[in-house]
PDB file of C-alpha atoms and ligand atoms in Angstrom:
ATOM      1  CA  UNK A   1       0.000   0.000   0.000  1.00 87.00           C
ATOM      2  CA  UNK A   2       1.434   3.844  -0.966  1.00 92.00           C
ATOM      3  CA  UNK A   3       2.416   5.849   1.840  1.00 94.00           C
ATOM      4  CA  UNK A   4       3.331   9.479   2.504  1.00 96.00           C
ATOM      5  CA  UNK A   5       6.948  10.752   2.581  1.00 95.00           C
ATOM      6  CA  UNK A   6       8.050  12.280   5.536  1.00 96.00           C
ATOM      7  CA  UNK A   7       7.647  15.613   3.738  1.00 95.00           C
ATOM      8  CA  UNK A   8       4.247  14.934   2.506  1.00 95.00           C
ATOM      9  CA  UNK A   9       2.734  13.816   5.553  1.00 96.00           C
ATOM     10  CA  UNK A  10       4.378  17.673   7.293  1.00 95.00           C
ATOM     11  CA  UNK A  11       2.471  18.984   4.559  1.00 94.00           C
ATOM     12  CA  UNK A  12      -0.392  17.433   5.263  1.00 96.00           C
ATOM     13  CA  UNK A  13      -0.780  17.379   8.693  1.00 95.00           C
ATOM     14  CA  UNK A  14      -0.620  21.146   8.879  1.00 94.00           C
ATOM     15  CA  UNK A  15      -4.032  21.331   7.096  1.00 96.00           C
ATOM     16  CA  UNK A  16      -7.554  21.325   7.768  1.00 97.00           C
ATOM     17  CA  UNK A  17      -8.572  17.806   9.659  1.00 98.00           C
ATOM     18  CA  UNK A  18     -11.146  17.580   6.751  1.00 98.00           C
ATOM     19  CA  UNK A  19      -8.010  17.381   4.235  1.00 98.00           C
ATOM     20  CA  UNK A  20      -6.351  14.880   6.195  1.00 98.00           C
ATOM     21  CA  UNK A  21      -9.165  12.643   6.913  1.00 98.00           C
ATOM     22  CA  UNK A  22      -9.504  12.850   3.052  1.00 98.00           C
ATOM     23  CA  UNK A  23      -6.467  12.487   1.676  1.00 98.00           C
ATOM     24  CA  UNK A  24      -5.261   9.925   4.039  1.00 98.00           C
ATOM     25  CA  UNK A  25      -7.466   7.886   2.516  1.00 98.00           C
ATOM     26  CA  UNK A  26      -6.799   8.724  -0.808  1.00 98.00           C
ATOM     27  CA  UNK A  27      -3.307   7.398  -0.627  1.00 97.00           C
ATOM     28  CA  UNK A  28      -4.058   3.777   0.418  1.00 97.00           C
ATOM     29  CA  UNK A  29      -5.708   3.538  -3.150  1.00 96.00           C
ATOM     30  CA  UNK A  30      -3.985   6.541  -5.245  1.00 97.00           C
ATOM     31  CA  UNK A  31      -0.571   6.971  -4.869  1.00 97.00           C
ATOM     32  CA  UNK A  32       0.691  10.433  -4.746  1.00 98.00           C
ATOM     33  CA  UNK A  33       2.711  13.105  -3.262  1.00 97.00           C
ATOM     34  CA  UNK A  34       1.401  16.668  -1.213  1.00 97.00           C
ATOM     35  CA  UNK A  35       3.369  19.363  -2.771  1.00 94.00           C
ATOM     36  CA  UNK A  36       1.921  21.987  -0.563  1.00 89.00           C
ATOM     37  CA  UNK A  37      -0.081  23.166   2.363  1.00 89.00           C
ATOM     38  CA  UNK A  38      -0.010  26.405   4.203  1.00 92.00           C
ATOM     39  CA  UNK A  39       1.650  29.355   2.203  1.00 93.00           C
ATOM     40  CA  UNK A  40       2.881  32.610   4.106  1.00 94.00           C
ATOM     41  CA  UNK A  41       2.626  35.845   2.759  1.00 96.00           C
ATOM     42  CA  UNK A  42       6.524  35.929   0.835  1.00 95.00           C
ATOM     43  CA  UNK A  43       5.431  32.418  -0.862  1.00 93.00           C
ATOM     44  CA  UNK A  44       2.085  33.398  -1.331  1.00 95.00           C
ATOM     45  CA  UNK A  45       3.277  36.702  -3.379  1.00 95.00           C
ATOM     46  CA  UNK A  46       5.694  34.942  -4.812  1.00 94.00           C
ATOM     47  CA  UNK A  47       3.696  32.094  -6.305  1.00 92.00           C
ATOM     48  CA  UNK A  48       1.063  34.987  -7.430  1.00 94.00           C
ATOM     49  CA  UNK A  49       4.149  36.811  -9.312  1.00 95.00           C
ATOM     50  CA  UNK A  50       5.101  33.476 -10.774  1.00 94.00           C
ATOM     51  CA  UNK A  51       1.417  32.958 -12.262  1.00 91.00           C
ATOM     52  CA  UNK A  52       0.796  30.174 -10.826  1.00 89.00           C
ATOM     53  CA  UNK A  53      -2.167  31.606  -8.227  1.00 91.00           C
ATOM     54  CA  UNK A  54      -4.637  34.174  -9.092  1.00 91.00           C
ATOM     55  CA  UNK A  55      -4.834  35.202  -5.383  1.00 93.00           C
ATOM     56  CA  UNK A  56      -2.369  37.694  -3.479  1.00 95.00           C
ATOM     57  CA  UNK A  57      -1.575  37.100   0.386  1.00 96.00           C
ATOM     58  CA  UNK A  58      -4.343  36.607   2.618  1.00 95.00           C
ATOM     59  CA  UNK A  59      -6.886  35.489   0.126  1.00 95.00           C
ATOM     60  CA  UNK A  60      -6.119  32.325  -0.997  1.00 95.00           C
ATOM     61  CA  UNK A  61      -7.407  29.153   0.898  1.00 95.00           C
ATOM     62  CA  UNK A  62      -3.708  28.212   1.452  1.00 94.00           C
ATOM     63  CA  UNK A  63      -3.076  30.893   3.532  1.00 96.00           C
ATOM     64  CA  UNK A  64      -5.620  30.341   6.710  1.00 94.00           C
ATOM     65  CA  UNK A  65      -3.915  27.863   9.508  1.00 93.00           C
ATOM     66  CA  UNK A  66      -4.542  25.240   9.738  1.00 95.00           C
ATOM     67  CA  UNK A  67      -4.482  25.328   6.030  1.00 96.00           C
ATOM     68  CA  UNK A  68      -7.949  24.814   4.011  1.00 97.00           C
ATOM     69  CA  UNK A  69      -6.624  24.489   0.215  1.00 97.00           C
ATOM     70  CA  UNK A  70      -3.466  21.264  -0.418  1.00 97.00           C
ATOM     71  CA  UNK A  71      -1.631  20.721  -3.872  1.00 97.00           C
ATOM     72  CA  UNK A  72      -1.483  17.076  -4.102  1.00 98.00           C
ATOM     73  CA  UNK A  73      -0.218  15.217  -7.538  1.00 97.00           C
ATOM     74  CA  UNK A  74      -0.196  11.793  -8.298  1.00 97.00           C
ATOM     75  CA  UNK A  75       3.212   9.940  -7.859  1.00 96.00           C
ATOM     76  CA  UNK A  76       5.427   9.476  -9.408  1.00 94.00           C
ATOM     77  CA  UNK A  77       5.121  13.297 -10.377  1.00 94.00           C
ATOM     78  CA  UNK A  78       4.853  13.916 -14.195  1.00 95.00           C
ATOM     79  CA  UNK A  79       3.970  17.622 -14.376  1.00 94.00           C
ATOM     80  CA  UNK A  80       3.323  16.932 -17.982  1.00 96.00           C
ATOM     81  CA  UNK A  81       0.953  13.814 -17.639  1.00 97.00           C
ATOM     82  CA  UNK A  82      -2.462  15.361 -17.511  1.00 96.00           C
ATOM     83  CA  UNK A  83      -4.719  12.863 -17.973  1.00 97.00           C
ATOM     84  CA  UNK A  84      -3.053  11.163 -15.045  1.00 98.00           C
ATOM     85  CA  UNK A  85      -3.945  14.453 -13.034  1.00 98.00           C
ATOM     86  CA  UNK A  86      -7.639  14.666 -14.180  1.00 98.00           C
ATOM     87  CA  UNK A  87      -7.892  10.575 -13.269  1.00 98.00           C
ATOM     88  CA  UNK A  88      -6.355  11.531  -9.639  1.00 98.00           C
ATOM     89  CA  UNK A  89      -8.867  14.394  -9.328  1.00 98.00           C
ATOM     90  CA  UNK A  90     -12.130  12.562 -10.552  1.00 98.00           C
ATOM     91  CA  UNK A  91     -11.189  10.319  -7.881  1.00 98.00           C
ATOM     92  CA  UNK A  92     -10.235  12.827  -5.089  1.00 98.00           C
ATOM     93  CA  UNK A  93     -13.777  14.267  -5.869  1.00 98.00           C
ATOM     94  CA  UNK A  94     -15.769  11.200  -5.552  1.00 98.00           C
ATOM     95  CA  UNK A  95     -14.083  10.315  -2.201  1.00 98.00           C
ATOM     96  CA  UNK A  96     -15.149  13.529  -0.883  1.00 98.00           C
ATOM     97  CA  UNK A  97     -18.182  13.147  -1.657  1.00 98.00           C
ATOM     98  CA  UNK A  98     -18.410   9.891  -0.158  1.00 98.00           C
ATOM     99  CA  UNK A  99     -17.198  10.979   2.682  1.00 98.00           C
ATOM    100  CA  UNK A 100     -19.455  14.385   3.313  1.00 98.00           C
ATOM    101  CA  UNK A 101     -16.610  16.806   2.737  1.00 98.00           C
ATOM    102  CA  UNK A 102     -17.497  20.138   0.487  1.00 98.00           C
ATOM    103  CA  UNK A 103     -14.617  20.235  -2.120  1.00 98.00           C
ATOM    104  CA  UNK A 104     -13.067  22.464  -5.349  1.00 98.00           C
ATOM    105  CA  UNK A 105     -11.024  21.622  -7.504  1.00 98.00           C
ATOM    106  CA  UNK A 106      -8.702  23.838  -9.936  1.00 97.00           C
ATOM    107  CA  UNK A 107      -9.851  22.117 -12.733  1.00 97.00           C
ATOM    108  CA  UNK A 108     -13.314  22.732 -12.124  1.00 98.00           C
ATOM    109  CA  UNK A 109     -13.648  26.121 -10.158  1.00 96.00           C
ATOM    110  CA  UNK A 110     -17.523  26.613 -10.819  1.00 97.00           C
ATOM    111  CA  UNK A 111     -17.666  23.224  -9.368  1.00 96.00           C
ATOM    112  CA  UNK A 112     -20.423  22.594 -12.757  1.00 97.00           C
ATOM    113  CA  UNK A 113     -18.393  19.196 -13.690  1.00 96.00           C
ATOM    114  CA  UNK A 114     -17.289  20.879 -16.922  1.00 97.00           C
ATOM    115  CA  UNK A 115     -13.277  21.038 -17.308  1.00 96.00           C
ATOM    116  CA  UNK A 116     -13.679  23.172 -20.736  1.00 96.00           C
ATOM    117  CA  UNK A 117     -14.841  26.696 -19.287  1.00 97.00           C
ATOM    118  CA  UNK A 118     -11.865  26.099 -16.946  1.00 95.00           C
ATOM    119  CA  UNK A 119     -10.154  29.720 -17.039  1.00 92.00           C
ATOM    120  CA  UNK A 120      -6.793  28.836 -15.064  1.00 94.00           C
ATOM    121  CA  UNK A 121      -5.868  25.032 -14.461  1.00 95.00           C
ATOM    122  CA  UNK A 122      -4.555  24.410 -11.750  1.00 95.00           C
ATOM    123  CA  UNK A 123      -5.118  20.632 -11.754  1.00 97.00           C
ATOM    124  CA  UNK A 124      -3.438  19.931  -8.309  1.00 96.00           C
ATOM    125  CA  UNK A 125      -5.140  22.158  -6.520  1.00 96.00           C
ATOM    126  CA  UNK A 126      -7.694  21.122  -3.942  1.00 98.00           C
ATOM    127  CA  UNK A 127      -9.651  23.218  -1.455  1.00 97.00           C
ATOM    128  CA  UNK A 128     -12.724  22.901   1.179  1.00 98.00           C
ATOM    129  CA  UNK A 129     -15.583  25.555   0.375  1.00 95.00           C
TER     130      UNK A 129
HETATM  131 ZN1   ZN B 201      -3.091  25.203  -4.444  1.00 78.46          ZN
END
């Protein structure tokens, strides 16, 4: 059975306890990797300058403590294997569901299961509402 990284699991277990109930049990059937959690206000700005966040320090969901929005990616990571990303998400949203907890996705912001109006990807990105 996958398991966390040392790293991953620090990652995780400075977010939400909905987030780690969640992907805790994502990983016993979907291996993958957390990538990041909480976000201060220098990586915040910088990730915003880098384009990959739409959001400037304090309003993104990775900013609150414990942290309410977690990058996760399917291991190994292959940045350029989408399909492998969209797989990992459809999954991470049906577990969710299954398990009562209100989540977005940044593949699917208007949360209206269409991934072609999608504005900005970000396909790793998952957050409680
Ligand atoms: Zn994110």
């Amino acid at each position: 059975m996958p398991e966390y990284s040392e790293k991953s699991r620090r990652e995780l277990n400075a977010c939400h306890e909905d987030l780690q109930k969640l992907f805790y049990f994502v990983i016993q059937h979907f291996d993958c990797s957390v990538i990041e959690d909480h976000r201060n206000k220098e990586r915040q700005n910088l990730a915003y300058r880098a384009g990959n966040t739409k959001l400037e320090y304090p309003h993104s969901k990775h900013n609150q403590t414990p942290s309410l929005a977690v990058d996760v990616i399917p291991y190994p990571v292959d940045w350029t294997d989408l399909k492998r990303m969209y797989y990992f998400a459809g999954f991470v949203m049906a577990t969710a569901v299954a398990m009562n907890i209100p989540l977005r996705w940044g593949g699917d912001w208007d949360r209206d299961t269409e991934v072609i109006d999608n504005r900005f990807n970000d396909l790793c990105h998952f957050e409680l509402m």
